[in-house]
Structure formats: structure tokens, C-alpha cells
PDB file of C-alpha atoms and ligand atoms in Angstrom:
ATOM      1  CA  MET A   1      96.017  97.814  82.537  1.00  0.00           C
ATOM      2  CA  ASP A   2      99.723  96.930  82.377  1.00  0.00           C
ATOM      3  CA  ASN A   3     100.603 100.507  83.256  1.00  0.00           C
ATOM      4  CA  GLY A   4      97.799 100.905  85.806  1.00  0.00           C
ATOM      5  CA  LEU A   5      98.869  97.798  87.718  1.00  0.00           C
ATOM      6  CA  ILE A   6     102.285  99.312  88.333  1.00  0.00           C
ATOM      7  CA  THR A   7     101.183 102.873  89.103  1.00  0.00           C
ATOM      8  CA  ILE A   8      98.769 101.769  91.823  1.00  0.00           C
ATOM      9  CA  ALA A   9     101.928 100.602  93.663  1.00  0.00           C
ATOM     10  CA  ALA A  10     100.389  97.299  94.773  1.00  0.00           C
ATOM     11  CA  PRO A  11     103.248  95.175  93.324  1.00  0.00           C
ATOM     12  CA  MET A  12     105.768  97.365  95.164  1.00  0.00           C
ATOM     13  CA  ILE A  13     103.859  96.970  98.447  1.00  0.00           C
ATOM     14  CA  LEU A  14     103.455  93.212  98.006  1.00  0.00           C
ATOM     15  CA  VAL A  15     107.111  92.645  97.136  1.00  0.00           C
ATOM     16  CA  HIS A  16     107.994  94.375 100.421  1.00  0.00           C
ATOM     17  CA  SER A  17     105.514  92.239 102.318  1.00  0.00           C
ATOM     18  CA  LEU A  18     106.964  89.084 100.739  1.00  0.00           C
ATOM     19  CA  PHE A  19     110.256  89.846 102.500  1.00  0.00           C
ATOM     20  CA  LEU A  20     108.464  90.549 105.777  1.00  0.00           C
ATOM     21  CA  VAL A  21     106.563  87.254 105.892  1.00  0.00           C
ATOM     22  CA  THR A  22     108.947  84.812 104.197  1.00  0.00           C
ATOM     23  CA  ASN A  23     111.818  83.233 106.103  1.00  0.00           C
ATOM     24  CA  PRO A  24     114.064  81.910 104.701  1.00  0.00           C
ATOM     25  CA  ILE A  25     113.843  83.646 101.314  1.00  0.00           C
ATOM     26  CA  THR A  26     114.964  81.170  98.677  1.00  0.00           C
ATOM     27  CA  LYS A  27     116.020  81.915  95.116  1.00  0.00           C
ATOM     28  CA  GLU A  28     113.042  79.855  93.917  1.00  0.00           C
ATOM     29  CA  VAL A  29     110.604  82.059  95.830  1.00  0.00           C
ATOM     30  CA  LEU A  30     112.214  85.177  94.336  1.00  0.00           C
ATOM     31  CA  ASP A  31     111.959  83.609  90.854  1.00  0.00           C
ATOM     32  CA  CYS A  32     108.238  83.349  91.476  1.00  0.00           C
ATOM     33  CA  LEU A  33     108.064  87.142  91.516  1.00  0.00           C
ATOM     34  CA  THR A  34     108.873  87.106  87.817  1.00  0.00           C
ATOM     35  CA  ASN A  35     107.495  83.830  86.519  1.00  0.00           C
ATOM     36  CA  CYS A  36     104.529  82.922  88.693  1.00  0.00           C
ATOM     37  CA  SER A  37     103.248  86.138  90.188  1.00  0.00           C
ATOM     38  CA  ASP A  38      99.616  85.877  89.079  1.00  0.00           C
ATOM     39  CA  ILE A  39      98.415  86.489  92.617  1.00  0.00           C
ATOM     40  CA  ILE A  40     100.266  89.830  92.712  1.00  0.00           C
ATOM     41  CA  ARG A  41      98.841  90.783  89.330  1.00  0.00           C
ATOM     42  CA  TRP A  42      95.273  89.906  90.344  1.00  0.00           C
ATOM     43  CA  SER A  43      95.516  91.704  93.656  1.00  0.00           C
ATOM     44  CA  ALA A  44      96.926  94.794  91.898  1.00  0.00           C
ATOM     45  CA  THR A  45      94.117  94.626  89.308  1.00  0.00           C
ATOM     46  CA  ILE A  46      91.435  94.794  92.001  1.00  0.00           C
ATOM     47  CA  ILE A  47      93.178  97.572  93.923  1.00  0.00           C
ATOM     48  CA  ARG A  48      93.681  99.602  90.729  1.00  0.00           C
ATOM     49  CA  LEU A  49      90.079  99.220  89.571  1.00  0.00           C
ATOM     50  CA  ASN A  50      88.602  99.967  93.009  1.00  0.00           C
ATOM     51  CA  ASN A  51      90.831 103.040  93.171  1.00  0.00           C
ATOM     52  CA  ASP A  52      89.596 104.177  89.742  1.00  0.00           C
ATOM     53  CA  LEU A  53      85.956 103.685  90.761  1.00  0.00           C
ATOM     54  CA  GLY A  54      86.483 105.662  93.961  1.00  0.00           C
ATOM     55  CA  THR A  55      88.785 108.482  92.924  1.00  0.00           C
ATOM     56  CA  SER A  56      88.579 109.123  89.176  1.00  0.00           C
ATOM     57  CA  SER A  57      85.734 111.679  89.283  1.00  0.00           C
ATOM     58  CA  ASP A  58      87.702 114.002  91.585  1.00  0.00           C
ATOM     59  CA  GLU A  59      90.968 113.306  89.777  1.00  0.00           C
ATOM     60  CA  MET A  60      89.495 114.132  86.367  1.00  0.00           C
ATOM     61  CA  LYS A  61      88.188 117.442  87.775  1.00  0.00           C
ATOM     62  CA  ARG A  62      91.754 118.208  88.833  1.00  0.00           C
ATOM     63  CA  GLY A  63      92.951 117.519  85.286  1.00  0.00           C
ATOM     64  CA  ASP A  64      94.525 114.127  85.976  1.00  0.00           C
ATOM     65  CA  VAL A  65      95.101 111.525  83.227  1.00  0.00           C
ATOM     66  CA  PRO A  66      92.223 109.255  82.092  1.00  0.00           C
ATOM     67  CA  LYS A  67      91.539 106.182  84.258  1.00  0.00           C
ATOM     68  CA  SER A  68      90.046 102.814  83.317  1.00  0.00           C
ATOM     69  CA  ILE A  69      86.539 104.344  83.302  1.00  0.00           C
ATOM     70  CA  GLN A  70      87.454 107.033  80.769  1.00  0.00           C
ATOM     71  CA  CYS A  71      89.509 104.564  78.698  1.00  0.00           C
ATOM     72  CA  TYR A  72      86.509 102.236  78.498  1.00  0.00           C
ATOM     73  CA  MET A  73      84.168 105.114  77.536  1.00  0.00           C
ATOM     74  CA  ASN A  74      86.636 106.177  74.857  1.00  0.00           C
ATOM     75  CA  GLU A  75      87.071 102.656  73.446  1.00  0.00           C
ATOM     76  CA  LYS A  76      83.433 101.545  73.575  1.00  0.00           C
ATOM     77  CA  GLY A  77      81.651 104.881  73.260  1.00  0.00           C
ATOM     78  CA  GLY A  78      79.479 104.034  76.282  1.00  0.00           C
ATOM     79  CA  SER A  79      78.276 106.141  79.200  1.00  0.00           C
ATOM     80  CA  GLU A  80      80.130 106.497  82.499  1.00  0.00           C
ATOM     81  CA  GLU A  81      77.503 104.223  84.045  1.00  0.00           C
ATOM     82  CA  ASP A  82      78.238 101.491  81.445  1.00  0.00           C
ATOM     83  CA  ALA A  83      81.949 101.894  82.125  1.00  0.00           C
ATOM     84  CA  ARG A  84      81.474 101.600  85.899  1.00  0.00           C
ATOM     85  CA  LYS A  85      79.386  98.451  85.386  1.00  0.00           C
ATOM     86  CA  HIS A  86      82.131  96.975  83.233  1.00  0.00           C
ATOM     87  CA  ILE A  87      84.841  97.832  85.776  1.00  0.00           C
ATOM     88  CA  ASN A  88      82.769  96.139  88.500  1.00  0.00           C
ATOM     89  CA  PHE A  89      82.456  93.110  86.231  1.00  0.00           C
ATOM     90  CA  MET A  90      86.251  93.049  85.764  1.00  0.00           C
ATOM     91  CA  ILE A  91      86.726  93.191  89.542  1.00  0.00           C
ATOM     92  CA  LYS A  92      84.352  90.255  90.009  1.00  0.00           C
ATOM     93  CA  GLU A  93      86.068  88.189  87.312  1.00  0.00           C
ATOM     94  CA  THR A  94      89.446  88.855  88.950  1.00  0.00           C
ATOM     95  CA  TRP A  95      88.065  87.716  92.326  1.00  0.00           C
ATOM     96  CA  LYS A  96      87.070  84.448  90.656  1.00  0.00           C
ATOM     97  CA  LEU A  97      90.704  83.966  89.597  1.00  0.00           C
ATOM     98  CA  ILE A  98      91.943  84.765  93.112  1.00  0.00           C
ATOM     99  CA  ASN A  99      89.393  82.453  94.696  1.00  0.00           C
ATOM    100  CA  SER A 100      90.504  79.583  92.515  1.00  0.00           C
ATOM    101  CA  THR A 101      94.231  80.184  93.077  1.00  0.00           C
ATOM    102  CA  THR A 102      93.971  80.190  96.861  1.00  0.00           C
ATOM    103  CA  GLN A 103      92.401  76.768  96.635  1.00  0.00           C
ATOM    104  CA  ARG A 104      95.014  75.287  94.268  1.00  0.00           C
ATOM    105  CA  ASP A 105      98.000  77.561  94.142  1.00  0.00           C
ATOM    106  CA  ASN A 106     101.057  76.278  92.277  1.00  0.00           C
ATOM    107  CA  SER A 107     103.499  79.063  93.134  1.00  0.00           C
ATOM    108  CA  LEU A 108     106.029  78.751  95.937  1.00  0.00           C
ATOM    109  CA  PHE A 109     104.465  81.630  97.853  1.00  0.00           C
ATOM    110  CA  SER A 110     103.458  80.835 101.407  1.00  0.00           C
ATOM    111  CA  GLU A 111      99.827  80.892 102.493  1.00  0.00           C
ATOM    112  CA  THR A 112     100.754  83.900 104.628  1.00  0.00           C
ATOM    113  CA  PHE A 113     101.977  85.858 101.618  1.00  0.00           C
ATOM    114  CA  ILE A 114      98.962  84.880  99.520  1.00  0.00           C
ATOM    115  CA  GLY A 115      96.866  86.108 102.469  1.00  0.00           C
ATOM    116  CA  CYS A 116      98.657  89.495 102.259  1.00  0.00           C
ATOM    117  CA  ALA A 117      97.793  89.774  98.563  1.00  0.00           C
ATOM    118  CA  VAL A 118      94.164  88.707  99.063  1.00  0.00           C
ATOM    119  CA  ASN A 119      93.668  90.957 102.101  1.00  0.00           C
ATOM    120  CA  SER A 120      95.150  93.964 100.255  1.00  0.00           C
ATOM    121  CA  ALA A 121      92.561  93.443  97.523  1.00  0.00           C
ATOM    122  CA  ARG A 122      89.826  93.123 100.168  1.00  0.00           C
ATOM    123  CA  ALA A 123      91.011  96.289 101.917  1.00  0.00           C
ATOM    124  CA  SER A 124      90.753  98.266  98.660  1.00  0.00           C
ATOM    125  CA  HIS A 125      86.986  97.615  98.610  1.00  0.00           C
ATOM    126  CA  SER A 126      86.741  99.232 102.026  1.00  0.00           C
ATOM    127  CA  ILE A 127      89.200 102.092 101.390  1.00  0.00           C
ATOM    128  CA  TYR A 128      87.530 103.250  98.162  1.00  0.00           C
ATOM    129  CA  GLN A 129      83.927 102.326  99.034  1.00  0.00           C
ATOM    130  CA  HIS A 130      82.871 105.952  99.607  1.00  0.00           C
ATOM    131  CA  GLY A 131      85.359 107.712  97.321  1.00  0.00           C
ATOM    132  CA  ASP A 132      88.976 108.547  97.961  1.00  0.00           C
ATOM    133  CA  GLY A 133      89.516 106.890 101.352  1.00  0.00           C
ATOM    134  CA  HIS A 134      92.833 108.563 102.029  1.00  0.00           C
ATOM    135  CA  GLY A 135      92.782 111.668  99.849  1.00  0.00           C
ATOM    136  CA  ILE A 136      89.567 113.222 101.176  1.00  0.00           C
ATOM    137  CA  GLN A 137      89.222 114.311 104.787  1.00  0.00           C
ATOM    138  CA  ASN A 138      85.472 114.179 105.352  1.00  0.00           C
ATOM    139  CA  SER A 139      83.956 113.034 108.643  1.00  0.00           C
ATOM    140  CA  HIS A 140      82.731 109.729 107.197  1.00  0.00           C
ATOM    141  CA  ILE A 141      86.253 108.661 106.230  1.00  0.00           C
ATOM    142  CA  LYS A 142      87.803 109.998 109.444  1.00  0.00           C
ATOM    143  CA  ASN A 143      85.261 108.025 111.485  1.00  0.00           C
ATOM    144  CA  ARG A 144      86.036 104.864 109.583  1.00  0.00           C
ATOM    145  CA  ILE A 145      89.771 105.218 110.237  1.00  0.00           C
ATOM    146  CA  PHE A 146      89.139 105.994 113.933  1.00  0.00           C
ATOM    147  CA  GLN A 147      86.921 102.952 114.273  1.00  0.00           C
ATOM    148  CA  LEU A 148      89.523 100.767 112.639  1.00  0.00           C
ATOM    149  CA  PHE A 149      92.458 101.809 114.792  1.00  0.00           C
ATOM    150  CA  PHE A 150      91.143 103.263 118.057  1.00  0.00           C
ATOM    151  CA  ASP A 151      87.656 101.946 118.884  1.00  0.00           C
ATOM    152  CA  PRO A 152      87.896  98.581 120.607  1.00  0.00           C
ATOM    153  CA  ILE A 153      85.738  95.806 119.209  1.00  0.00           C
ATOM    154  CA  THR A 154      83.742  94.165 121.981  1.00  0.00           C
ATOM    155  CA  ILE A 155      83.697  90.396 121.763  1.00  0.00           C
ATOM    156  CA  SER A 156      81.338  88.676 124.125  1.00  0.00           C
ATOM    157  CA  ILE A 157      82.258  85.117 124.960  1.00  0.00           C
ATOM    158  CA  PRO A 158      79.213  83.074 126.018  1.00  0.00           C
TER     159      PRO A 158
HETATM  160  C1  LIG B 201     110.489  79.938  87.825  1.00  0.00           C
HETATM  161  O1  LIG B 201     111.773  80.016  87.215  1.00  0.00           O
HETATM  162  C2  LIG B 201     112.808  79.328  87.902  1.00  0.00           C
HETATM  163  C3  LIG B 201     114.104  79.511  87.132  1.00  0.00           C
HETATM  164  O2  LIG B 201     114.354  80.855  86.879  1.00  0.00           O
HETATM  165  C4  LIG B 201     112.473  77.848  88.047  1.00  0.00           C
HETATM  166  O3  LIG B 201     113.435  77.228  88.862  1.00  0.00           O
HETATM  167  C5  LIG B 201     111.107  77.683  88.688  1.00  0.00           C
HETATM  168  O4  LIG B 201     110.746  76.310  88.698  1.00  0.00           O
HETATM  169  C6  LIG B 201     110.068  78.488  87.922  1.00  0.00           C
HETATM  170  N1  LIG B 201     108.798  78.368  88.633  1.00  0.00           N
HETATM  171  C7  LIG B 201     107.655  78.082  88.002  1.00  0.00           C
HETATM  172  C8  LIG B 201     106.452  77.901  88.873  1.00  0.00           C
HETATM  173  O5  LIG B 201     107.560  78.023  86.794  1.00  0.00           O
HETATM  174  C1  LIG B 202      85.349  84.742  96.435  1.00  0.00           C
HETATM  175  O1  LIG B 202      85.343  84.052  97.688  1.00  0.00           O
HETATM  176  C2  LIG B 202      84.708  84.753  98.738  1.00  0.00           C
HETATM  177  C3  LIG B 202      84.848  83.909 100.004  1.00  0.00           C
HETATM  178  O2  LIG B 202      86.190  83.748 100.332  1.00  0.00           O
HETATM  179  C4  LIG B 202      83.261  85.003  98.419  1.00  0.00           C
HETATM  180  O3  LIG B 202      82.672  85.784  99.441  1.00  0.00           O
HETATM  181  C5  LIG B 202      83.155  85.756  97.093  1.00  0.00           C
HETATM  182  O4  LIG B 202      81.796  85.891  96.726  1.00  0.00           O
HETATM  183  C6  LIG B 202      83.911  85.020  95.996  1.00  0.00           C
HETATM  184  N1  LIG B 202      83.880  85.855  94.791  1.00  0.00           N
HETATM  185  C7  LIG B 202      83.658  85.384  93.575  1.00  0.00           C
HETATM  186  C8  LIG B 202      83.552  86.388  92.479  1.00  0.00           C
HETATM  187  O5  LIG B 202      83.562  84.195  93.339  1.00  0.00           O
END
């Protein structure tokens, strides 16, 4: 998990977003990146695990390294289905941690930045819901991206 959290690149993305949404940047806020960055860790955990659920089958076929699913199967000797259930359980447990921290957060991160971390984790559920949401170019995924960026949402005001 320690390695997977880094290689999913979520901490790198969130550190960039911290600078975009925090003004002024104080030394204390930067210290929080190293000594109170639970929210970054939890967000990265969810993004990593959703990515593994969505992309590992194709990646393994291409000869990629084992993901959380294969690691779990190797450690516990269970089926892929058991492993996927466990990964979903881990995602849910991590959401519980996030849900409690947004209610009583003791870091110096702004609500805006915490929102970035929470929304990135939310987005990963959508991106990897039907497989590799940016690596595969099927019509389902293309439609979803089109709808997101180009199709206006009609809001009717009573
Ligand atoms: C983080 O560490 C800095 C010193 O490096 C300290 O000033 C700050 O209070 C610490 N924050 C927390 C939440 O522990
Ligand atoms: C976390 O909170 C959201 C609402 O913000 C809720 O929909 C979700 O079920 C909660 N998840 C868990 C695991 O508690």
C-alpha cells in the first residue's frame, strides 16, 4: 500500500492543488504535508484501490506487476472474487475515515483543499466504474467524457 499510494500519483496531484487553492501558503500548512496529511493518504488509498479494481485485469494480461487484488490472493490464498470483495471493504473503511475527518479535521488544510482531496476520491469511483476510464477508448467511456464536458445540464427553475 505504501508503494501503491505513491505510484497512483494522487499525492503529487494533491500537493499541486494545495498550491492552487491556498493563499497565502504558510510554513505551518506546508508542514502539514509531512506531519498531518491523513486526508491525502486516504484520498490516495481510494484512488489506488478503485484503479486496481478497474484496470488490473487488463494490466495483468499485458504482463504488468501484481496489484492489490493479486497481492491479496497471494497472501490469503483466496479467489479473485474474495480479493475484490476485500478491496471494496477497504475502500468503504477508508471512506469512513474521510467522512469523520471532514467533520472534525485538525490539520491546517482549508476546507477547499480538503474538498479537492475528497472530490478526487469521489471522481475515481466514476473514472474506474466500467474499467480503465482513460486507458480504454470504447464508446461507453467516450460518451461519459463527452457528457461531462460538452453536454449542457438542463436545470429547470420552478
Ligand atoms: C507539524 O509540524 C510543525 C513543525 O514542523 C508544527 O509546527 C505543527 O504544529 C505540526 N502540526 C501538527 C498538526 O502536528
Ligand atoms: C460518507 O459520506 C457520504 C455523504 O457525504 C455518504 O454518502 C457515504 O455513504 C459515507 N460513507 C461511509 C462509508 O460512511
